[in-house]
Coordinates of C-alpha atoms (C1' of nucleotides) in Angstrom, one line a residue:
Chain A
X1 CA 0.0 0.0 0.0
X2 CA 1.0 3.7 -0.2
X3 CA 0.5 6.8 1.6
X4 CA -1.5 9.1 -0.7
X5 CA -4.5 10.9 0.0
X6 CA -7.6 9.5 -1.3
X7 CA -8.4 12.1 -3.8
X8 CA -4.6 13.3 -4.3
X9 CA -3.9 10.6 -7.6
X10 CA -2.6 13.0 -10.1
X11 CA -1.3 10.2 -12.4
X12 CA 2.1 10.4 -10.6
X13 CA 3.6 7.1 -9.7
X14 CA 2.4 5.0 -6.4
X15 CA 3.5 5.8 -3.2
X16 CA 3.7 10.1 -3.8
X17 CA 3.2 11.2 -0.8
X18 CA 1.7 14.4 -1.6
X19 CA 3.6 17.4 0.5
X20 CA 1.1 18.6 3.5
X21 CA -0.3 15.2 3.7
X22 CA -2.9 15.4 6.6
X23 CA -4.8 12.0 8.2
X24 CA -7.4 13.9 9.1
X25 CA -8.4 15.8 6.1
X26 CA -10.8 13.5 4.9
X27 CA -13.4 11.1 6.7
X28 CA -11.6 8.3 8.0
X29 CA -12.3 4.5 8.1
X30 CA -13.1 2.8 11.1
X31 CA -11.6 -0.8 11.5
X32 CA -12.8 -3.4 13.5
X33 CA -12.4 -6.8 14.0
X34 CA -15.5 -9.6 14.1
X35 CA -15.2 -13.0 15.6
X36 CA -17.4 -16.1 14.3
X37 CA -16.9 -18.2 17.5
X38 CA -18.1 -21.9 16.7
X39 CA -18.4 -24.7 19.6
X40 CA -20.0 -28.2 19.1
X41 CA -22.6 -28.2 22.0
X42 CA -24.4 -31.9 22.0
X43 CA -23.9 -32.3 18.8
X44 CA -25.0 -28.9 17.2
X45 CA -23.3 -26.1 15.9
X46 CA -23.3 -23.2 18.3
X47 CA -21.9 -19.6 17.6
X48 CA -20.7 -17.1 19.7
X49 CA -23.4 -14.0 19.6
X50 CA -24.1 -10.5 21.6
X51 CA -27.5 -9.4 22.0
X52 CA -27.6 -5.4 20.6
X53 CA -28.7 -3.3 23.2
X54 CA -29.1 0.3 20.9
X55 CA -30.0 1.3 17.7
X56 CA -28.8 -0.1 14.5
X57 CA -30.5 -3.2 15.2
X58 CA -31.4 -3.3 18.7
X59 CA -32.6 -6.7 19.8
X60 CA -31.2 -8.6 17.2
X61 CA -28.0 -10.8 17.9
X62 CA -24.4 -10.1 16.5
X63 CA -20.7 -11.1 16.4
X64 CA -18.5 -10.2 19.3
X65 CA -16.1 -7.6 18.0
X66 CA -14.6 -3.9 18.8
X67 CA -12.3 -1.3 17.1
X68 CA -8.9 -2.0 16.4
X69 CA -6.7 0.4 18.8
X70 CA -4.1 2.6 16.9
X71 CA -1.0 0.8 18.0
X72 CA -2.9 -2.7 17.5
X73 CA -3.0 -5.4 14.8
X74 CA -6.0 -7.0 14.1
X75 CA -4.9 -10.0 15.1
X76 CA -3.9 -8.7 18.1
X77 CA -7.3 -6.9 18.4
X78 CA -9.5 -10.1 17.5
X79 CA -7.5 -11.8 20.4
X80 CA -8.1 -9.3 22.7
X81 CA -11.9 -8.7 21.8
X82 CA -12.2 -12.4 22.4
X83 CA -10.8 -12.3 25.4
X84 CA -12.6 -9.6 26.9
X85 CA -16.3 -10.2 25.2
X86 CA -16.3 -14.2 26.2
X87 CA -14.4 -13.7 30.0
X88 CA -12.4 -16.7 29.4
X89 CA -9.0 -17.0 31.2
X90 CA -6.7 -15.5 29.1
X91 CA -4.0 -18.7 28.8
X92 CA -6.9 -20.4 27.0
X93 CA -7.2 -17.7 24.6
X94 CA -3.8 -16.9 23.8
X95 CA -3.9 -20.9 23.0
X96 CA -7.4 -20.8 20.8
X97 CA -6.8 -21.4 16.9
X98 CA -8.0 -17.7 15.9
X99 CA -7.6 -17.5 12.0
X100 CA -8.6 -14.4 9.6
X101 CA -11.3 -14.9 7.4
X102 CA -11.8 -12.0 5.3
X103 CA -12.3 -8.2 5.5
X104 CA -15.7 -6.8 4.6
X105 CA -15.7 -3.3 3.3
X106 CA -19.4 -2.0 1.6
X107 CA -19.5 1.1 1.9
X108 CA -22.9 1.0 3.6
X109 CA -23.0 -1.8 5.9
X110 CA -22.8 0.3 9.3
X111 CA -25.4 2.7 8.3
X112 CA -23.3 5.3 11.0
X113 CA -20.1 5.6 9.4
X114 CA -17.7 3.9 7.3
X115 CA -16.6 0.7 8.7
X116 CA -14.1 -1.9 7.4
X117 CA -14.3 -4.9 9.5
X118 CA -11.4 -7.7 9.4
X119 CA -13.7 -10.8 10.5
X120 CA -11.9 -13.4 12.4
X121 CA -13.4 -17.6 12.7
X122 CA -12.2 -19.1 15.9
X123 CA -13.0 -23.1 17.1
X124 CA -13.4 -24.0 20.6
X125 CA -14.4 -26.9 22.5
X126 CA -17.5 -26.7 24.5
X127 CA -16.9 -24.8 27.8
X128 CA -18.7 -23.7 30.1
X129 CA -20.9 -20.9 29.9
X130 CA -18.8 -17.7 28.6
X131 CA -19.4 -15.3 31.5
X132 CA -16.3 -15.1 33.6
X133 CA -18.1 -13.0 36.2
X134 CA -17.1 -10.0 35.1
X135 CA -18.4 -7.2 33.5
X136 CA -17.3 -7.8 30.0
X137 CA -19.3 -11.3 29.2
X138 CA -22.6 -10.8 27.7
X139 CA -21.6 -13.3 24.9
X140 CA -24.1 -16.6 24.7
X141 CA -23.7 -19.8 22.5
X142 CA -26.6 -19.6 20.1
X143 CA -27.3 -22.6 17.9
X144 CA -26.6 -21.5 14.5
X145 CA -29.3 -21.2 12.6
X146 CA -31.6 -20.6 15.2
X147 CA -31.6 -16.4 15.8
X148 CA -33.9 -13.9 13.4
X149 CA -32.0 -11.4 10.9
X150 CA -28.1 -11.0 12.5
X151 CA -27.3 -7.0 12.5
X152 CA -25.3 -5.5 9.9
X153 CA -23.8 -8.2 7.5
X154 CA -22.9 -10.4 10.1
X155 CA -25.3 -13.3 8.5
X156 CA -23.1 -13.4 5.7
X157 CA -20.0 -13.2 7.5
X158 CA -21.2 -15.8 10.0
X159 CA -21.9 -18.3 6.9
X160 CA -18.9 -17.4 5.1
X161 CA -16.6 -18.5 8.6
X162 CA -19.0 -22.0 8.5
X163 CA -18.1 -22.7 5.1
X164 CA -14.5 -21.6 5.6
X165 CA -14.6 -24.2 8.4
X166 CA -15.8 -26.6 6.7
X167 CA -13.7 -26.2 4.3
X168 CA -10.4 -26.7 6.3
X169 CA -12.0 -30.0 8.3
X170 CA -11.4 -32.0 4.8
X171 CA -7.6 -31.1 4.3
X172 CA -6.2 -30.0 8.0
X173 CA -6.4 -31.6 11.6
X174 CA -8.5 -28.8 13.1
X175 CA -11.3 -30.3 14.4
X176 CA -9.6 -31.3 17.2
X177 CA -9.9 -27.7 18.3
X178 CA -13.4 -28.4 18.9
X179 CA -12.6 -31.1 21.3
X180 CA -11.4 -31.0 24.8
X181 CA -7.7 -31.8 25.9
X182 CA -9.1 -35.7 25.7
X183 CA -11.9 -37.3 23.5
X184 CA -13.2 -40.4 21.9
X185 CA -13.1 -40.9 18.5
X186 CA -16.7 -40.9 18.4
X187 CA -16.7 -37.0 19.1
X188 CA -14.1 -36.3 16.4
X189 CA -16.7 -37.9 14.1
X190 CA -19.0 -35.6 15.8
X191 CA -18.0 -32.3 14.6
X192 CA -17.0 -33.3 11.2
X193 CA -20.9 -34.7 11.0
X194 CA -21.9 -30.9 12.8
X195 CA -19.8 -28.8 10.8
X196 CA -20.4 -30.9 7.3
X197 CA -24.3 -31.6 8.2
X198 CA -23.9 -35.1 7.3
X199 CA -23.3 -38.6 8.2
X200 CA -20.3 -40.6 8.2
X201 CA -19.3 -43.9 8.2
X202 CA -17.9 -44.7 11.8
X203 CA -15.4 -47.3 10.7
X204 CA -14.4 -45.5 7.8
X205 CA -13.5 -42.3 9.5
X206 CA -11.9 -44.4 12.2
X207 CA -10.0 -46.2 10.0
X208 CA -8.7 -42.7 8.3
X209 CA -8.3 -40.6 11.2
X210 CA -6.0 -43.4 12.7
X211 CA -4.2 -43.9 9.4
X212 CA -2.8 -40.1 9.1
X213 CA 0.4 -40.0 11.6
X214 CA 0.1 -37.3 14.2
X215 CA -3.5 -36.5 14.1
X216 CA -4.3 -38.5 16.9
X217 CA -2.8 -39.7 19.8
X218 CA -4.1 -42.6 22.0
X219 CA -4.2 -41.9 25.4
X220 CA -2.6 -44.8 27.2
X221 CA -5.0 -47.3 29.7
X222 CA -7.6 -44.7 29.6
X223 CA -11.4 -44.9 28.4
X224 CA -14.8 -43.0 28.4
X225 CA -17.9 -44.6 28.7
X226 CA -20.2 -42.3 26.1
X227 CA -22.9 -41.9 28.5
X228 CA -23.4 -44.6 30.0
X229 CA -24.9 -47.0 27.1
X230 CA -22.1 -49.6 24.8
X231 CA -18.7 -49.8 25.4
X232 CA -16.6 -47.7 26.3
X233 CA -14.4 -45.3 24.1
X234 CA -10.2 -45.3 23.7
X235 CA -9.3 -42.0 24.4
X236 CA -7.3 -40.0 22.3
X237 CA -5.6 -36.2 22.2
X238 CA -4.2 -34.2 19.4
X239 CA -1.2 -35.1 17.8
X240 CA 1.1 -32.8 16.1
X241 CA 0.1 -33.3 12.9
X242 CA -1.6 -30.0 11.4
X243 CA -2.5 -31.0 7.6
X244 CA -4.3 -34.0 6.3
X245 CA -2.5 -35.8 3.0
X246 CA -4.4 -36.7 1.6
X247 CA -7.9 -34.7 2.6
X248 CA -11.0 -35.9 4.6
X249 CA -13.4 -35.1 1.6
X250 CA -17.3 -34.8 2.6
X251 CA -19.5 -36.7 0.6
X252 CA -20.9 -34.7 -2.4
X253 CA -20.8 -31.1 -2.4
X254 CA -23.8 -30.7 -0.8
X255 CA -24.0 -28.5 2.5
X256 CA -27.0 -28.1 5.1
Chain B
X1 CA -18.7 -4.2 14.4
X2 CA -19.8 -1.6 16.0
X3 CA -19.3 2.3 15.9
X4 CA -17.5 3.1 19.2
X5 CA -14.7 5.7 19.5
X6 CA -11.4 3.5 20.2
X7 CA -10.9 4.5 23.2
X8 CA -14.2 4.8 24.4
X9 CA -14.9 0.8 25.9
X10 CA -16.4 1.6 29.2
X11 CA -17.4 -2.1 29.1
X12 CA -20.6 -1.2 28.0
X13 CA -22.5 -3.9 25.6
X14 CA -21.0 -3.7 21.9
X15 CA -23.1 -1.5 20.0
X16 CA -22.5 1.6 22.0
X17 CA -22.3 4.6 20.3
X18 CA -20.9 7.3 22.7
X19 CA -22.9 10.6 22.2
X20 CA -21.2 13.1 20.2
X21 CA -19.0 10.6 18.8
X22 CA -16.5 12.1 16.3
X23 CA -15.0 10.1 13.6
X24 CA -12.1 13.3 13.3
X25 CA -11.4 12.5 17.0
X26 CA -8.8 10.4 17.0
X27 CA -6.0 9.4 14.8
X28 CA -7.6 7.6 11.5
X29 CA -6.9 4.4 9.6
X30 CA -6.0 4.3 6.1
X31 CA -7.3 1.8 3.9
X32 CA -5.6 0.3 1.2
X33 CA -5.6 -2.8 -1.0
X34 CA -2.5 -4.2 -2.4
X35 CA -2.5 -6.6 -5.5
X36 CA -0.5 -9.8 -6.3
X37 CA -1.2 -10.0 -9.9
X38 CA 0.3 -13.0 -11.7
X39 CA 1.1 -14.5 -14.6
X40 CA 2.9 -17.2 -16.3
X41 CA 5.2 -16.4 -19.0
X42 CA 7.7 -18.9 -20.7
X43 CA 6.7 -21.2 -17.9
X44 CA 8.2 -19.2 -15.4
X45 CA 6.0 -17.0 -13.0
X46 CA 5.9 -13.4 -13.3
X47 CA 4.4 -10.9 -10.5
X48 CA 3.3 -7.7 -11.8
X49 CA 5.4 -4.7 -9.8
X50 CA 5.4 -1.0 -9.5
X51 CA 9.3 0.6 -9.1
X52 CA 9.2 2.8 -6.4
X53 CA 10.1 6.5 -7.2
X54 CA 9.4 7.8 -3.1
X55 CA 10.9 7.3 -0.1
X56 CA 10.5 4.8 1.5
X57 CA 11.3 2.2 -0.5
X58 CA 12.9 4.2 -2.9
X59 CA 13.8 2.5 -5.9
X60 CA 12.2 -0.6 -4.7
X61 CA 9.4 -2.9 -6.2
X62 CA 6.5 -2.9 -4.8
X63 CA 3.2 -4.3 -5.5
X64 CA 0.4 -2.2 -7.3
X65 CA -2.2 -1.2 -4.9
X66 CA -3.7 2.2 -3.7
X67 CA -6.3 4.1 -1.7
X68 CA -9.4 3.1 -1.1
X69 CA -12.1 5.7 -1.9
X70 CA -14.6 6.8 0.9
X71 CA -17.7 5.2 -1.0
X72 CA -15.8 2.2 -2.6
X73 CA -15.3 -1.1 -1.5
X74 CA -12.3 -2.9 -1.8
X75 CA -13.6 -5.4 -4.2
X76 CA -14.3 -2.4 -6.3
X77 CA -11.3 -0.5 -5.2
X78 CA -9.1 -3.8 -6.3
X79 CA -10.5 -4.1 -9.5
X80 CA -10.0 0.3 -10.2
X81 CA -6.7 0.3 -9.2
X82 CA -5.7 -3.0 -11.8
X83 CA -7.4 -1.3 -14.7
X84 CA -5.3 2.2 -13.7
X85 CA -1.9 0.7 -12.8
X86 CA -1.8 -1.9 -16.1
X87 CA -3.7 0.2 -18.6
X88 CA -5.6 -3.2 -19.6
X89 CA -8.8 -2.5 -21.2
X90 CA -12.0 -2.5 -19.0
X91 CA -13.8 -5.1 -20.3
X92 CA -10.9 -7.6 -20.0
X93 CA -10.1 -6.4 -16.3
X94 CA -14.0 -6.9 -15.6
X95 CA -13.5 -10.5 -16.5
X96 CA -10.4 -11.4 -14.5
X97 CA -10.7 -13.5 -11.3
X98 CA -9.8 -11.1 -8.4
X99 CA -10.0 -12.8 -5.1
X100 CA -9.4 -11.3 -1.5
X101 CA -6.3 -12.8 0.0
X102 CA -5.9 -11.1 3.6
X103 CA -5.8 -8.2 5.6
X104 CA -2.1 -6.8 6.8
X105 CA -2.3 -4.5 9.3
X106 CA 0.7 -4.6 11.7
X107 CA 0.8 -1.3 12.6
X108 CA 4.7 -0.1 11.5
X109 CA 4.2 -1.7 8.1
X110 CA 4.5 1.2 6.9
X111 CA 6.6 3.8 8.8
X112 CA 4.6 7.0 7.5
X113 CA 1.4 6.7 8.6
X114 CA -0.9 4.1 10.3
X115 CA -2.3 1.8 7.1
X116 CA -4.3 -1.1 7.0
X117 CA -4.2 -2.7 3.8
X118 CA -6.9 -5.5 2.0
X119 CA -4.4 -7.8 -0.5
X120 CA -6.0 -9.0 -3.5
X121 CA -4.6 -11.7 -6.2
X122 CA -5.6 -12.2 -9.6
X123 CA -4.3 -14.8 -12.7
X124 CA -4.2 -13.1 -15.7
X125 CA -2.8 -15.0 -19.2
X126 CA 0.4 -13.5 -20.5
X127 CA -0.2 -10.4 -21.9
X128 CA 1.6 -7.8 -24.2
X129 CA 3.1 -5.4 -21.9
X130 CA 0.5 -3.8 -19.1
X131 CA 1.4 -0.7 -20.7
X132 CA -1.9 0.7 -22.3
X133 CA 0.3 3.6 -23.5
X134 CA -1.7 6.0 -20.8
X135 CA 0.0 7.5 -18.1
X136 CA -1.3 5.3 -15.2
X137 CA 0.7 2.2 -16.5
X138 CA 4.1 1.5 -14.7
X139 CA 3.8 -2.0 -13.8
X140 CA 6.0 -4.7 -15.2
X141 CA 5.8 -8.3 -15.0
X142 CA 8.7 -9.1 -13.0
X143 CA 10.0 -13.1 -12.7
X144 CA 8.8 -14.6 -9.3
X145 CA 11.8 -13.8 -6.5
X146 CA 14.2 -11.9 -9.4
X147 CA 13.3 -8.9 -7.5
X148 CA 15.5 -7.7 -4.5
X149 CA 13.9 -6.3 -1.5
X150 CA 10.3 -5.5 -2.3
X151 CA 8.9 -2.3 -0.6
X152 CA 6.6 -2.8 3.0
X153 CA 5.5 -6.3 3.9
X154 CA 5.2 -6.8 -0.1
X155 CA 7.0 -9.5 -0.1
X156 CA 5.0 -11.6 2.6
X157 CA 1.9 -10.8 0.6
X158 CA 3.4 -12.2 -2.5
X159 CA 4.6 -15.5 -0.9
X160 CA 1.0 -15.5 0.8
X161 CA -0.5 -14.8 -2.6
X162 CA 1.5 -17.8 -4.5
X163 CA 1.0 -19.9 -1.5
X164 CA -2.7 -19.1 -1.7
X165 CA -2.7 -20.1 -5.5
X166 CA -0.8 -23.1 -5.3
X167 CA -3.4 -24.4 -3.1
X168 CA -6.3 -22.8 -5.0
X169 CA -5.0 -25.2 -8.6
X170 CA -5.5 -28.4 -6.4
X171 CA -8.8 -28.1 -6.1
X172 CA -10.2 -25.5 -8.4
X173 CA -10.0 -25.2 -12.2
X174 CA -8.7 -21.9 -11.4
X175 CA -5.6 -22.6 -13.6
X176 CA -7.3 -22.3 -17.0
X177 CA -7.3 -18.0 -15.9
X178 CA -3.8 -18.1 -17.0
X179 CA -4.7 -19.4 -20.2
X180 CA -5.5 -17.8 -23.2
X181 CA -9.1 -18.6 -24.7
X182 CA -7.5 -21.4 -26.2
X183 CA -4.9 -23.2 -24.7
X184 CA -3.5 -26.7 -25.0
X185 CA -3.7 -29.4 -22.4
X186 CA 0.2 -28.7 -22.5
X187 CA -0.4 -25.2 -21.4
X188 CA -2.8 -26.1 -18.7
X189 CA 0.0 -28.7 -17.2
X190 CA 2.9 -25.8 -17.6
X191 CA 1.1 -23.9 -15.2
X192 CA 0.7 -25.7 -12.8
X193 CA 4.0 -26.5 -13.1
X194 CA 5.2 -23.4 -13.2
X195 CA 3.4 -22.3 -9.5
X196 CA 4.2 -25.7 -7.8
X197 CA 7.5 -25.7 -9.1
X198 CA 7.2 -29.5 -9.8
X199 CA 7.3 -31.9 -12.7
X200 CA 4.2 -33.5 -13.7
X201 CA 3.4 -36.9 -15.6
X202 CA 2.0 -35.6 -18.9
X203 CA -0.4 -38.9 -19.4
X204 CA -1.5 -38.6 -16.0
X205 CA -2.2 -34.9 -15.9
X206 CA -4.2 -35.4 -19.4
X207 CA -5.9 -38.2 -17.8
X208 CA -7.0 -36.7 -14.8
X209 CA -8.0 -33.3 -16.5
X210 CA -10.1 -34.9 -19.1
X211 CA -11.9 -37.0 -16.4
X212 CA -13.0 -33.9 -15.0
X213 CA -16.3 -33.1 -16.3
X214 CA -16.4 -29.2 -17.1
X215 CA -12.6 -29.0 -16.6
X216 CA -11.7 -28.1 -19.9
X217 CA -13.6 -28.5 -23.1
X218 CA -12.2 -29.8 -26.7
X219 CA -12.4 -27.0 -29.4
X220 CA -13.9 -29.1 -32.5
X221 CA -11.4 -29.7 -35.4
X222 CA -9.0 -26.7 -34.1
X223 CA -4.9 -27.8 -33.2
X224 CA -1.9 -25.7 -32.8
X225 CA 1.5 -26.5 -33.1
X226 CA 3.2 -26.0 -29.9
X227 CA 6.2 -24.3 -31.8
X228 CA 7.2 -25.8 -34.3
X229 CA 8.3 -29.2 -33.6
X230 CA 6.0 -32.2 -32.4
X231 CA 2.9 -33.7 -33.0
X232 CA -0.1 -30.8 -33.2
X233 CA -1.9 -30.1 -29.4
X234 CA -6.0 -30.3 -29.9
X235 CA -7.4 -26.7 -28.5
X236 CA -9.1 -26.5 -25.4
X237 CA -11.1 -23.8 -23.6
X238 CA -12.6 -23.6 -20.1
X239 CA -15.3 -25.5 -19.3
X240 CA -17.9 -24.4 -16.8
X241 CA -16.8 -26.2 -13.5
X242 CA -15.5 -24.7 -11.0
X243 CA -14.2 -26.9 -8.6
X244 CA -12.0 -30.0 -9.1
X245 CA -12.9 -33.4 -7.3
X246 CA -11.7 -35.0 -5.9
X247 CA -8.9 -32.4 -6.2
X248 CA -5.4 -32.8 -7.9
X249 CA -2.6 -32.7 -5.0
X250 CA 0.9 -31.5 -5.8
X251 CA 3.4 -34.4 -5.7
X252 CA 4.4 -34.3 -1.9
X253 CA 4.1 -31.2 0.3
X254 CA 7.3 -29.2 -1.1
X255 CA 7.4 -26.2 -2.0
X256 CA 9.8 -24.0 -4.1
Chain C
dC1 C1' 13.0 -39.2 -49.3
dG2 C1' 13.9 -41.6 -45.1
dC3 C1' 15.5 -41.2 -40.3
dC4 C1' 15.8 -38.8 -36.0
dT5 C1' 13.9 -35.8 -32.6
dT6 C1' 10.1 -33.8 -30.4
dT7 C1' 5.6 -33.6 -28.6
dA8 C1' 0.8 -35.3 -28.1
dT9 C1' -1.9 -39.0 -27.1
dA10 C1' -3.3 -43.9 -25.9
dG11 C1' -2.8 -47.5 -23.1
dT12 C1' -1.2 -50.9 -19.0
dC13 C1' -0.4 -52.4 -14.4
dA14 C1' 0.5 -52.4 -9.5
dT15 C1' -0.7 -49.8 -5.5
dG16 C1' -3.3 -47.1 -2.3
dT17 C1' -7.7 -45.0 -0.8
dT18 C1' -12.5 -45.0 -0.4
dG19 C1' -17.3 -46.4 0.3
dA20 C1' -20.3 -50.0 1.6
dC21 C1' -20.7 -53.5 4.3
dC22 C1' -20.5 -57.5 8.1
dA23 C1' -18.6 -59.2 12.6
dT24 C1' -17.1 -59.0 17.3
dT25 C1' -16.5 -56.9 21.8
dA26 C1' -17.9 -54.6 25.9
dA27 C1' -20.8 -52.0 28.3
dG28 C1' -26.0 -51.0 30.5
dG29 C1' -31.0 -52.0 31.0
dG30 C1' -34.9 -54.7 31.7
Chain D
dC1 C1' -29.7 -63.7 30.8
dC2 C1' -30.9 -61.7 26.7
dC3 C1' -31.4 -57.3 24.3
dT4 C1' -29.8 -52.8 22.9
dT5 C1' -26.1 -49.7 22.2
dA6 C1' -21.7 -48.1 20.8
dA7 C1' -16.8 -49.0 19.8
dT8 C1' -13.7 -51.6 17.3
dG9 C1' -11.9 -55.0 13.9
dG10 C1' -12.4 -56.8 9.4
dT11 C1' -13.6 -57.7 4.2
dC12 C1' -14.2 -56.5 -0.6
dA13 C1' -15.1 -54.1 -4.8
dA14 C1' -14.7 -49.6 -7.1
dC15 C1' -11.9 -46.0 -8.0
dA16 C1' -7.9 -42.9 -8.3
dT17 C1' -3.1 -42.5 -8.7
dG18 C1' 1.9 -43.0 -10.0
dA19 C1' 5.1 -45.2 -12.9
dC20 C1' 5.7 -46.8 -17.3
dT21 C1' 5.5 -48.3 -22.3
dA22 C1' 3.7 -47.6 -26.9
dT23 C1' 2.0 -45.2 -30.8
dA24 C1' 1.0 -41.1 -33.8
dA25 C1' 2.1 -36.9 -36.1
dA26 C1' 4.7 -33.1 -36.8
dG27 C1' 9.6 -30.6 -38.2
dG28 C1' 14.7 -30.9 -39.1
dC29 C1' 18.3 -32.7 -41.5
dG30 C1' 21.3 -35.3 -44.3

DNA sequence: CGCCTTTATAGTCATGTTGACCATTAAGGG
DNA sequence: CCCTTAATGGTCAACATGACTATAAAGGCG
């Protein structure tokens, strides 16, 4: 990028910083950052949502999310924001996988002001509820799908990050983000059948998941009964592995 | 996101708008996209590049990019600033694929001014020189890492770009935008050869692409030589798929 | 004109992966 | 003690892939 003010492109190369260059002569942007927080919560998909309080949009739900400070990088400011809207201890955030998705810019989707929003997908396993206590956790796990109209574009956004997600399930070992320190193999199944909508083959999968070095690690002597009901589950934790070669491909392009 | 002056989180709920909120209150936030334009020349990848005439950077490459105008979004903004900086004509720069790649925004990226910037790639076939003869045409195609230092975080957003592309051939048909209208399965192989920097199996390749329904589509009676010496190459144009599956993975996970 | 080189195109074959199954084991519930 | 449930252990055919070999059709060259 260059320094150059927005109306000062006299045809002269990129990167003229026109003399007397002033940041606030024109309207600025705003930048923010948006997180689409996903959890698997019995076997649905939840997301992370505020409930608007004013006007745009009072009543309606939203994604967590806040200006980016001046000294800040959007990463950094997504992490933060996270930290601060959810109340979770901050070790587990600074450990979350928090991955940009992609920047939404239309000139008119905060009817207030110009906004450019750097939107943020993160994966977590199931906690607890997200208040910390404090003052800073209105945040609620809302199963997706299930709230009216989102404000602003944050529908769009919202479905972009569940595609995006879905996406990186078939070729990388992030689902186990959406499990806790130790699970069954049974739960790994049960995000990729959450996230994908669809049903898998329980041996299959097994037999792939077990197949790819470092995506899974048994846990040695330990087991889970499921709930009570058939027998009980090996227990297993991530391994180091990150990619999957070759993919986990869902079944026909079809989504939910 | 929200309207809130940066500084102004009195850990009220998101959505806050603190009366007489001033967007010329604090210190703004340019916005800028940046574009990794490539294409493939002599099967060897070219970047398209601005030389720098300002500090910084003087002297430099850097990528084509530029402000993004108050009622613009990037999207639009990406696409304004290719047709200016290569002088290509409209209609062909309408048709290109332009695809958001990420948001850079560490804060010293660049050490003027506080600049957030939206990168954008596009695959363009091998042109005649961008020069459209105007003034607003500077940028040369420039052989992939035959550059020295390139201005900003430039660099990093070209690796992320050809990263980004690399993975984008295995499993879209994506590669047939740095074709010509016509192109030989030859072509088509060369380019992915060119941005995995690997050696393919011509059968296989031709097996697998033709297998692919909508891949590519034979151009009745029509054959080129492919220089001179060899059997002719039957002419193919893209078909009307989109995605490749199950997709074509690069030999082994190496890079260049 | 014939032969060599070059490139496109057509197969073959062994291997690995996948999808669709069936079988067995180990728990809880009546 | 049998039934249900869920995990785990297999089989088998279809398909996709990687490594090759073979043939066809052009130009170059003596």
């Amino acid at each position: 990028m260059t320094v150059r003010g927005p109306r000062a492109r006299e045809g002269g190369a990129r990167g003229a910083v026109p003399e007397g260059y002033d940041p606030h002569a024109f309207e600025p942007f705003a930048v923010t950052v948006d997180l689409a927080v996903f959890t698997v919560r019995e076997g649905v998909l939840h997301a992370l949502l505020i409930r608007r309080g004013q006007e745009p949009y009072a009543g309606a739900w939203a994604l967590p999310g806040g200006f980016v400070l001046p000294r800040e990088s959007t990463d950094l400011a997504a992490r933060r924001e996270l930290a601060e809207e959810t109340g979770l201890p901050d070790d587990l955030v600074a450990g979350l996988h928090l991955e940009q998705l992609r920047t939404y810019s239309d000139p008119d989707r905060d009817p207030r002001m110009r906004v450019v929003s750097v939107a943020y997908t993160a994966l977590v396993p199931d906690l607890p509820e997200p208040h910390g206590g404090g003052d800073a956790a209105h945040a609620e796990w809302v199963a997706f799908g299930s709230y009216g109209h989102l404000a602003f574009d944050h529908a769009e956004i919202l479905a972009d990050a569940r595609e995006r997600i879905g996406a990186k399930l078939e070729y990388t070992c992030l689902a186990t983000s959406f499990c806790p320190p130790e699970f069954t193999l049974g739960e790994l199944q049960q995000v990729y059948e959450t996230v994908w909508g669809t049903v898998l083959d329980r041996p299959n999968f097994r037999r792939k998941v077990l197949a790819t070095p470092g995506f899974v690690e048994q846990v040695a002597g330990a087991s889970r009964l499921t709930g009570g009901r058939g027998k009980p589950a090996a227990l297993h934790r991530a391994g180091p592995a990150t990619a999957l070669h070759p993919p986990l491909l869902r079944p026909e392009g079809r989504q939910t």
